Short mmCIF file of C-alpha atoms in Angstrom, two decimals:
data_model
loop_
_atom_site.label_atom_id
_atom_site.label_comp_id
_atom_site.label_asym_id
_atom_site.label_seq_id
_atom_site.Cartn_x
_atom_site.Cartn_y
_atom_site.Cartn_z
CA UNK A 66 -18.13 42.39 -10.04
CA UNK A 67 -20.68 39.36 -11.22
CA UNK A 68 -22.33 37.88 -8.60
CA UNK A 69 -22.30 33.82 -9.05
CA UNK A 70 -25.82 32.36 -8.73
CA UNK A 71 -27.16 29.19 -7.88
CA UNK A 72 -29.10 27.50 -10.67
CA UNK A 73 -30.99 24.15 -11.12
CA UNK A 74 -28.20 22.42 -13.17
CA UNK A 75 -24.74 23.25 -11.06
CA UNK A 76 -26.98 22.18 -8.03
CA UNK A 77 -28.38 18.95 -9.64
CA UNK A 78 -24.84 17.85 -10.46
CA UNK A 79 -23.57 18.99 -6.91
CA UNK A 80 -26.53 16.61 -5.16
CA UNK A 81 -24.46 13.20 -5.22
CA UNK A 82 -21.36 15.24 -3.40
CA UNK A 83 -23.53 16.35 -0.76
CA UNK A 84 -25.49 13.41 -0.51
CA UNK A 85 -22.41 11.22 -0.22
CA UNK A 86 -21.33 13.89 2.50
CA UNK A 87 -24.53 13.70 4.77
CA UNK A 88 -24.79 9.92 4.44
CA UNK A 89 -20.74 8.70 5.35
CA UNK A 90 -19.60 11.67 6.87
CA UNK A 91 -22.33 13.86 8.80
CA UNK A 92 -24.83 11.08 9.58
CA UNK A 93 -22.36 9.04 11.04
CA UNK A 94 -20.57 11.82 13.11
CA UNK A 95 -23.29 13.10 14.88
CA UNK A 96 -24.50 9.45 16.03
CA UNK A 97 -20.97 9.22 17.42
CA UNK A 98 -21.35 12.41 18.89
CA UNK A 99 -24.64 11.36 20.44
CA UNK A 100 -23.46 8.09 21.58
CA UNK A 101 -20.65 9.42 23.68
CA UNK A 102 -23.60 10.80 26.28
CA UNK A 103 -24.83 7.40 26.60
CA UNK A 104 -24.23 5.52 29.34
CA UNK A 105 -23.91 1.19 29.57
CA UNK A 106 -25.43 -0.34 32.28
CA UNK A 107 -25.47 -4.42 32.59
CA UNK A 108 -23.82 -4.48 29.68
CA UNK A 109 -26.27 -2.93 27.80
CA UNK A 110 -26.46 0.91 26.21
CA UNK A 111 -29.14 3.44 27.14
CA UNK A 112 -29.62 6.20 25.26
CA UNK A 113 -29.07 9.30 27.99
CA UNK A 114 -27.06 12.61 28.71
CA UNK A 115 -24.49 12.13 30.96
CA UNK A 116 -21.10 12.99 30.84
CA UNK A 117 -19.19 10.59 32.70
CA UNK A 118 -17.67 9.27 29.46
CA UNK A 119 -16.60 12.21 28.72
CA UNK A 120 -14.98 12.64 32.24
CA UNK A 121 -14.01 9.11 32.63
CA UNK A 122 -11.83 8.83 29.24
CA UNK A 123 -10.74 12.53 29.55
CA UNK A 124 -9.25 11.85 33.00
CA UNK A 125 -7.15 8.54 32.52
CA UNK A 126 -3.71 8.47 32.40
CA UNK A 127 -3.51 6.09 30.07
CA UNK A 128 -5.72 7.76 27.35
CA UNK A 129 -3.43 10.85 27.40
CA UNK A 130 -0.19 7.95 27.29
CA UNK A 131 -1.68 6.63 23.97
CA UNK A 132 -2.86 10.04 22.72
CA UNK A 133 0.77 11.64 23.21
CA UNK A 134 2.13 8.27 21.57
CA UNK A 135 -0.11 8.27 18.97
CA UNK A 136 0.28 11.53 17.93
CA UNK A 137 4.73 11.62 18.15
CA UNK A 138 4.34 8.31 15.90
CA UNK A 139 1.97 9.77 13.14
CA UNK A 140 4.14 13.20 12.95
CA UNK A 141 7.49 11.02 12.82
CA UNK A 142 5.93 8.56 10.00
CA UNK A 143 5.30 12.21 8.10
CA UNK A 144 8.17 13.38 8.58
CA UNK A 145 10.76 10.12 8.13
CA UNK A 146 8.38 9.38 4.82
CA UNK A 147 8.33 12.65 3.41
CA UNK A 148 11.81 12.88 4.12
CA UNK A 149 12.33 9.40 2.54
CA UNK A 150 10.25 10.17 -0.53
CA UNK A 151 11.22 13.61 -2.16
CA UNK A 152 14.32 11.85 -3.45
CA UNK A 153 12.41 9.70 -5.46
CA UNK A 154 9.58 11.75 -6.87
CA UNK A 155 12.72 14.60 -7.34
CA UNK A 156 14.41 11.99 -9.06
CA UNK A 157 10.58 10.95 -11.12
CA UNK A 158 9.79 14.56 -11.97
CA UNK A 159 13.26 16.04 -12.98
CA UNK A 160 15.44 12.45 -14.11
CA UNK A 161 13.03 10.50 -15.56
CA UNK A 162 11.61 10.56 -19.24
CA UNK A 163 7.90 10.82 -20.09
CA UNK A 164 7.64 6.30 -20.82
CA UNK A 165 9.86 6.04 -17.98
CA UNK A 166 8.09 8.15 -15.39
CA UNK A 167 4.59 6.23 -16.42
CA UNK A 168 6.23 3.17 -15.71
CA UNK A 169 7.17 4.53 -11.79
CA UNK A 170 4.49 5.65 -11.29
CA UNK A 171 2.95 2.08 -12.35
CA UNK A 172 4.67 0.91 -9.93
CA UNK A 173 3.73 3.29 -7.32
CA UNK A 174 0.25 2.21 -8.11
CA UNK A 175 1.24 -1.83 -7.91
CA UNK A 176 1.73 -2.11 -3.80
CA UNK A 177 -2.16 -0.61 -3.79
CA UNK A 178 -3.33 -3.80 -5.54
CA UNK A 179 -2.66 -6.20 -2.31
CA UNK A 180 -4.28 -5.60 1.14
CA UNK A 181 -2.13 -3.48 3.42
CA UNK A 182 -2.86 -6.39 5.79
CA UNK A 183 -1.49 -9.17 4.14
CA UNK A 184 1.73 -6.45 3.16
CA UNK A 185 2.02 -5.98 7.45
CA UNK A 186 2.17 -10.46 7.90
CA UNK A 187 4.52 -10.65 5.13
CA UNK A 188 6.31 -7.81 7.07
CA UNK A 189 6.71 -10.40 10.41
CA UNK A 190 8.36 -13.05 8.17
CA UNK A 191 11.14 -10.62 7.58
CA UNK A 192 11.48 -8.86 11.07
CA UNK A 193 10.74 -11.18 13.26
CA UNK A 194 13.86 -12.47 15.71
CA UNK A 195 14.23 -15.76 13.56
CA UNK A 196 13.22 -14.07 10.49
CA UNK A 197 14.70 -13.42 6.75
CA UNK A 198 16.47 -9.79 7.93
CA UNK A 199 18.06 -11.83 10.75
CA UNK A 200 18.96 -14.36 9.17
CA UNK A 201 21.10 -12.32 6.91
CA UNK A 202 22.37 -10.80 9.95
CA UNK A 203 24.09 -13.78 11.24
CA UNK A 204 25.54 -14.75 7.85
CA UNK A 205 27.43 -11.50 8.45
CA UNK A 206 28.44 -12.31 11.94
CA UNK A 207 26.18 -9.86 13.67
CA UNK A 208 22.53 -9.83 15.23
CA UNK A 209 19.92 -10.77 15.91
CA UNK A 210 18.06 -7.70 16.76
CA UNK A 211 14.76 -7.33 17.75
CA UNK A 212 12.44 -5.45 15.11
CA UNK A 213 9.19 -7.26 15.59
CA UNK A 214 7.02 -5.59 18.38
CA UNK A 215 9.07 -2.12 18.20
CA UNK A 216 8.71 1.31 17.31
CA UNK A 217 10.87 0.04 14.31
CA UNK A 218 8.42 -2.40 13.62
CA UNK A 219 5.72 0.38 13.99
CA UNK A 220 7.52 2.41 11.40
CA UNK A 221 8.03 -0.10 8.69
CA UNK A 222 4.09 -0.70 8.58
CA UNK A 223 3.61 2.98 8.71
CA UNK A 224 5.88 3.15 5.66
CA UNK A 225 4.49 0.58 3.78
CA UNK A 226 1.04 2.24 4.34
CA UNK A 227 1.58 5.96 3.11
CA UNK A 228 4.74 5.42 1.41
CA UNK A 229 3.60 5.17 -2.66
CA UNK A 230 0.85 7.92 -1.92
CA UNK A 231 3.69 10.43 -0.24
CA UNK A 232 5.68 9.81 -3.44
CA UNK A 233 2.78 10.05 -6.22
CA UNK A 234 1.54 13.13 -4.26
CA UNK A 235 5.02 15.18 -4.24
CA UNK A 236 5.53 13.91 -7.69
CA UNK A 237 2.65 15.52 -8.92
CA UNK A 238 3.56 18.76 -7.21
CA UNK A 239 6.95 18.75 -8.67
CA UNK A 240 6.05 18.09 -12.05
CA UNK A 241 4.10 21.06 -12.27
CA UNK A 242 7.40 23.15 -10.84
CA UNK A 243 7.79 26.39 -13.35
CA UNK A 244 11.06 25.06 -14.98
CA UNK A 245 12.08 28.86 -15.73
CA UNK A 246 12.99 29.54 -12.51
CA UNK A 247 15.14 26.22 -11.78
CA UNK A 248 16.93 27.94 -15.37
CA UNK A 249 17.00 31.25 -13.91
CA UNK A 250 18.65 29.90 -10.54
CA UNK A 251 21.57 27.74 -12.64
CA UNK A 252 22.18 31.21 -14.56
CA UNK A 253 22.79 32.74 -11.55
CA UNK A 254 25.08 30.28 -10.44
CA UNK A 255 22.94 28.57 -7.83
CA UNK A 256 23.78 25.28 -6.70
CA UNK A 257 22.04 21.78 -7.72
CA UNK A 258 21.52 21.68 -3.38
CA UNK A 259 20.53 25.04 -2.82
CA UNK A 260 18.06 25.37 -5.99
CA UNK A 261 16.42 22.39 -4.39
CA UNK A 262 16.16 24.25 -0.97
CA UNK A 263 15.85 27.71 -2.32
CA UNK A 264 13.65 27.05 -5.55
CA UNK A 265 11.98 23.23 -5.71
CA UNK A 266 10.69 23.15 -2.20
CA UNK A 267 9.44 26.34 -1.68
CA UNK A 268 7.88 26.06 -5.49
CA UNK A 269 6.04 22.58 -4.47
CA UNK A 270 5.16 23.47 -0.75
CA UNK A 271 2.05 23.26 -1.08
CA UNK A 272 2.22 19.55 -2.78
CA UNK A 273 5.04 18.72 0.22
CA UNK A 274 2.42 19.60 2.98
CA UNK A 275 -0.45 17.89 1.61
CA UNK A 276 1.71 15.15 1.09
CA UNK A 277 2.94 14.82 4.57
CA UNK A 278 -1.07 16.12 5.81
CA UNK A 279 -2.11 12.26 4.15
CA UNK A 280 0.69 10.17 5.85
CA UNK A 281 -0.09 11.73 9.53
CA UNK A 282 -3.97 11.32 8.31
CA UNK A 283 -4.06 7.45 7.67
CA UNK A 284 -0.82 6.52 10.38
CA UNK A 285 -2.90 8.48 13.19
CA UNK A 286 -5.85 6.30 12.63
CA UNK A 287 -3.72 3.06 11.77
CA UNK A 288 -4.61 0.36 14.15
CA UNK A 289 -3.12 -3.11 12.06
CA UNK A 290 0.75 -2.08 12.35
CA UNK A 291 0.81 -0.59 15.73
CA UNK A 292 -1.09 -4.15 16.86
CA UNK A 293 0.71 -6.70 14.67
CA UNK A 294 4.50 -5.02 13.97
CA UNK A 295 4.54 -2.96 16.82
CA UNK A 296 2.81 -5.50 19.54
CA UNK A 297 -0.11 -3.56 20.47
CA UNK A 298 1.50 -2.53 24.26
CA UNK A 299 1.68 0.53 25.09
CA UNK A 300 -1.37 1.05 22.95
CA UNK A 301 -2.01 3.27 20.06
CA UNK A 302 -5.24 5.26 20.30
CA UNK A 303 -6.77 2.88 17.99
CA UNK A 304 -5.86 -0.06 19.81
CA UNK A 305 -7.22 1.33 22.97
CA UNK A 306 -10.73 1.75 21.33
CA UNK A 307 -10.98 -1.70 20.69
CA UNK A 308 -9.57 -2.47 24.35
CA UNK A 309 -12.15 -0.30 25.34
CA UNK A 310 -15.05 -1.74 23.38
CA UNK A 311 -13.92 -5.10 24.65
CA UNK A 312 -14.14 -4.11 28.52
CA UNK A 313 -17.61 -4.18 29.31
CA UNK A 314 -19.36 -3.20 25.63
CA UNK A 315 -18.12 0.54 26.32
CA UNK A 316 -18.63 1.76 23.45
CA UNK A 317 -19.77 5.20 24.26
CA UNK A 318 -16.61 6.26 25.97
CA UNK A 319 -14.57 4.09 22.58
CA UNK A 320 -17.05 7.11 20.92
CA UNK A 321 -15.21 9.58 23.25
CA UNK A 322 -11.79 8.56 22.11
CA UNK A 323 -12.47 8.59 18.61
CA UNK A 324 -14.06 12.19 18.30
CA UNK A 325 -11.02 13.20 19.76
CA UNK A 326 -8.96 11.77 16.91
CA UNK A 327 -11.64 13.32 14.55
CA UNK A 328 -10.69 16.62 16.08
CA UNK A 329 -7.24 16.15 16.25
CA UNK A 330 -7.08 15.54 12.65
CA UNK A 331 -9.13 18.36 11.47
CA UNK A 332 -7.23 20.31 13.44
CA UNK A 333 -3.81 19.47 12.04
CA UNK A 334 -5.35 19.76 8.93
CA UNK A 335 -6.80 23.12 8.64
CA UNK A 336 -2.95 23.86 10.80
CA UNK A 337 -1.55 22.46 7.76
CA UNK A 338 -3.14 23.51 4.87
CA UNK A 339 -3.33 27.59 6.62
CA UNK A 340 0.38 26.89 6.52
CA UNK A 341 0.49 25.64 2.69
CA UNK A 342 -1.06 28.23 1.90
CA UNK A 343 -0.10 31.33 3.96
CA UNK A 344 2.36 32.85 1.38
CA UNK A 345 -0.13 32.55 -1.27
CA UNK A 346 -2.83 34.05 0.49
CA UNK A 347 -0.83 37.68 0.81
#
């Protein structure tokens, strides 16, 4: 067996990868680390060793309340988007012609070129209790009902947020779907429903998990439609570090609650992507 060695040029062009690593990503973690040992006295942080953040954070109620929360919230925007989406990257992939698929997936792309934020105000005009979806609702002889500051609410932003990556992401899994064995399952006189069960999904798992890996990803750490479509109370883990930061500059034990959504997310995803790829791995 050749050995692969390390040589001038494949590490030259690897430098800007790792550099980029060590700067945004490594750097940055272990000051966070580090400034979760410091402690704030008069409103002021000293650099020290101590615990108590730690302790403090780690034995409050309320930061389990929003961690729990958080957490059920991120794992039901996965699930209700991916769930939401395979229709229509199934419908891209297997449907759609070659000009007509470029064109979805243009317009996949399009909802990228605003700022989520401005997509989550536009969002209140149309949920709140006077708004355009109520509105409709009484023309109809029914309503109003309260979406705005809901776990509704919540969802929609969620939604708008991961909902054209979910789709390009399964699409591009599906596309690249051996078509001989969707054939061989019609020829044996399998189903439209069960080849998608039987054959697509277990074909494009890997692309389905990775998928639904990014929507918990960015919805776990989304503070702006927890705050402004779901009202912010009870809070969100990312709503409670800026509550925290706010109450008496503590922004060692705000350090404390996000390394614990840094570990919670590496977690899921090495969970995740052992899962994706457990079959292939035997």
């Amino acid at each position: 067996m050749m050995r692969k060695s390390i040589t001038l040029y494949g590490l030259t062009f690897s430098l800007p990868m790792l550099i980029w690593q060590l700067l945004f990503f490594l750097a940055p973690l272990v000051f966070l680390i580090a400034l979760s040992f410091w402690t704030v006295r008069n409103f002021r942080m000293e650099p020290d060793f101590d615990t108590v953040n730690w302790v403090r954070m780690l034995g409050r109620g309320v930061f389990w309340d929003a961690y729990l929360r958080t957490f059920a919230l991120a794992a039901s925007a996965a699930v209700i988007t991916s769930v939401l989406a395979f229709p229509c990257s199934y419908a891209m992939a297997f449907k759609l012609g070659e000009a007509a698929r470029r064109w979805a997936i243009f317009l996949m792309v399009i909802p990228f070129f605003t700022s989520y934020l401005v997509r989550v105000y536009s969002w209140q005009i149309f949920l709140s209790d006077n708004g355009i979806f109520n509105a409709l609702f009484r023309m109809i002889g029914i309503g109003p009902f309260g979406m705005l500051n809901t776990v509704f609410g919540t969802m929609i932003g969620y939604l708008t947020l991961s909902f054209p990556l979910v789709v390009l992401l399964q699409l591009f899994s599906l596309i690249f779907i051996d078509k001989t064995l969707i054939e061989a399952a019609h020829n044996l006189r399998c189903g439209r429903l069960r080849t998608v069960f039987e054959v697509i999904i277990p074909a494009a798992k890997v692309g389905l998990v990775i998928a639904a890996l990014f929507c918990f990803i960015l919805t776990f750490g989304d503070f702006v439609s927890p705050l402004y479509l779901g009202g912010g109370d009870p809070p969100t883990l990312s709503i409670l570090i800026t509550d925290t930061t706010k109450s008496g500059q503590q922004w060692p034990r705000a350090a404390v609650i996000a390394l614990t959504m840094i570990a919670t997310l590496l977690a899921v995803a090495f969970a995740a992507i052992g899962y994706a790829y457990k079959e292939r791995g035997r």
